[in-house]
Amino acid sequence: MQIKTLEDMQTAKKLGLAQLYPDKPKILVGMATCGLAAGAQKVFDLFQRKAQHEHWDGVVEKTGCIGFCYKEPLVDFILPDKPRLTYEQVTPDVAEELWSEISAGKIPEKHFLARLDIDDPILDGGPRKLYKGKLKGFLAKAPRYEDLDFFKLQRHLAMRNCGFVDPDNILHYIARGGYFALYKALTEMAPEEVIEAVTVAGLRGRGGGGFPTGVKWASCRKAQGWPKYVLCNADEGDPGAYMDRSLIEGDPHAILEGMLIGAYAIGSSEGYVYVRAEYPLAVKTLQRSILAAREAGLLGENIFGTGFSFDIKLNLGGGAFVCGESTALMASIEGKPGEPRAKYVHTVDKGLWNRPSNLNNVETWANVPLIIAKGADWYRDIGTEGSKGTKIFSLVGQVKNVGLVEVPMGISIKDMVNLIGGGVPETKEFKAIQIGGPSGGCIPRELWDLPIDFDSLWDAGAIMGSGGMIVMDDSTCMVDVAKFFLDFLIDESCGKCIPCRLGLKRMREILEEFSTGKGTVADLDELQSLAEAVKDGSLCALGGSAPNPVLSTLRYFREEYEAHVLRRKCPAAVCKELITYSINQELCNGCTACVQECPQGAITGEKKKPHQLNAALCIKCGACHEVCKFKAVEVF
Amino acid sequence: MSVTFKSLETILDQYPPNPEHLISALQDVQAKFSYIPKEAMTAVCDHLGVPVSRGWAVATFYKAFSLEPKGEHEISVCLGTACHVRGARNVYEKFRRDLAIPGEEGTTKDLKFTLRQVRCLGCCSMAPVAQIDEEVHGGLSQRKAGTLLKQFRKR
Ligand SMILES: Cc1cc2nc3c(=O)[nH]c(=O)nc-3n(C[C@H](O)[C@H](O)[C@H](O)COP(=O)(O)O)c2cc1C
Ligand code: SF4
Ligand code: FES
């Protein structure tokens, strides 16, 4: 269907709505990467097969990820005039049970997660109540989304359509108000007004530095040169962050619409999305959405008959962290190794092929249609003084409820970990969060009332980064974490400048000495001053921020470093050279589980009698510790 | 798979002779042969009009490219941050021990398995995670890793 006018949009919207909320039952399976990894494909196939065989009068569809990754596979039932019902951990067996009830017109009670009474597509016309009258029986008592701790404080703006639409169906997107913001921008606003709105809204880049988006757009608009390029950074290099992947897989058109609006504002007719090749599903989803938008006339020549033309190409990244950096990313699109260059000439003036280029992150782009549709003032109301809007975090690591969380800026670390995350596993204690990835830092428990926004994180020695938030408990060693990030960064440094290439290596050597019990107090000082030198002397922000994990752990966890240096002990029992495994003779009941697992044959003993561990043979692999159900394997 | 003229041609046909397509074309070669054979590199570079040295510079810079043939099953163990704090290193070492890989990464002598490290598969919620061929396996422990290997040895 070609869309040229507002009437066309309305027609598309009607069609889409009839598909989103059909007058027959619909089964929706979450099929983003996290769902698929948990087995969603089998569940989807099962429902489809059943529906076909039994000539069921209903629809089976796929959707993206709503964020509850730890409950995957997730399945929704959308029944006419009923709340939307979400079921968790739906394995094929569970699906079979659910099917027999739902196809018989019953409402299953097992594996129930939550009900959704009101669907708020945000962009369009406001909330929509999904049923009339009063709920009865099981449904009346069933928890609502907003009753769940995981959900209470969340506000899905960038993720507005994730888990609601089929990402491959452009009509679904339009039905929830999509591309209306583009229409508004093209037909009612001058480019300068669009930039003004984004500036006043206070949108800051979600990809790393938090640079004001409106300011960047304005300089690119002013820059001399033609053509100008609009780029989307979907390289997502932070190991532990996957919100960009999820947005692409769940709602690709939001990103395309954001880029279209940006292109109009800046005066560009060509765009690129630079996406990690390691995200095959995201790549396919983007390809399909670009084709669909082209077919609808929403990408290409003369969009909405306004004379504005814009098209988007896809470029696959080769798996290098440094390629997320703006100048390296542009080199990579040009087909070269992704080496950064000094930025005394800004990329908004001379970027891709030396032309004015504007690069924004996936999540930044997804926020743009919101600002245009709802207005800058609406957007400004959300968040804190210096950080407006919401941010998606991947809450992962040692926390119970792992998943993607979108909250207004300014929420405290404590609420994030304890309320939304459900705390660290029992028997463990919360120690720190790591935020900002390899360029970020660790924030300790003492600071857990800290509001999470760009500026407070910066003051605390971390950065927002892309929003990877890794929860650590007392089984995480901070020296080991610092080493981990340095390993990553040494690997990923492009090697072009010396402080980064050699400084990081030397820092790594010092940490190695700590973790093997050979460090001295003088080394601690050297580490500190080296870190500062690398920070100041590196060419690009990879090197410039590489010392952050070291500096922040030194700042907040110095005693732990000192334990390694002065007492030759690793309090978290991680650094192999400093720990020994032993078997507690009182707790061991002689089950032989560890005997079978030990690759070294270091554990001996008869059945039902306490076992012995020969420390001389032990390689400290931890296999015994993992299998012992009686906590008899001790590590000190 | 041998590097036939035909299989390369289908890749090259998709790209106009322009250096900007170097990475994409090499990605296709990698997908087809699971590494970058010398002959393929020369053909790609000739077609796109870039010096072969630039081709190798690109192939060695990006992690996605392998310069050696790979085993029948590829095991990518995630050592990203979320997986790391949940004990991915020990799981990795288990794979390495059981497969008797001498270096950090590599291929078994019988060309049955290639073991490699990756940083984040985007399934952090299931950490620690490994991808074997196309399947993602989450919530790994050393014991689970051992069981998986046994299953794949039989395939
Ligand atoms: C080493 C390095 C890696 C980066 N990786 C990413 C990334 O994966 N994704 C991203 O959006 N930005 C990344 N950035 C930030 C980008 O350089 C750039 O600031 C950002 O994409 C701009 O978009 P924004 O203003 O919308 O955030 C990285 C920066 C550096 C220095
Ligand atoms: S700081 Fe590091 S990554 Fe950046 S240009 Fe220098 S060597 Fe390369
Ligand atoms: S850190 Fe392992 S999947 Fe993300």
Coordinates of C-alpha atoms in Angstrom, one line a residue, chain A residues 319-322 484-495 500-501 504-505 542, chain B residues 60-61 63 105 117 119:
Chain A
G319 CA 32.8 -7.0 15.3
A320 CA 35.2 -4.4 16.7
F321 CA 34.3 -2.4 19.8
V322 CA 36.2 0.7 18.6
F484 CA 38.5 -8.2 32.8
F485 CA 37.8 -4.8 31.4
L486 CA 41.5 -4.1 30.6
D487 CA 41.7 -7.4 28.8
F488 CA 38.7 -6.4 26.7
L489 CA 40.1 -2.9 26.0
I490 CA 43.6 -4.2 25.1
D491 CA 42.0 -6.5 22.7
E492 CA 39.9 -3.8 21.2
S493 CA 42.4 -0.9 21.2
C494 CA 43.2 -0.2 17.5
G495 CA 46.8 0.4 18.5
C500 CA 46.3 3.4 24.9
R501 CA 48.4 0.7 23.3
L504 CA 46.8 -0.3 29.1
K505 CA 49.2 -3.3 28.8
L542 CA 38.3 4.5 23.9
Chain B
T60 CA 42.8 -9.0 10.5
F61 CA 41.3 -5.9 12.1
K63 CA 36.9 -10.2 14.7
E105 CA 41.0 -20.4 21.2
Q117 CA 35.4 -16.4 22.9
R119 CA 31.9 -10.7 24.1

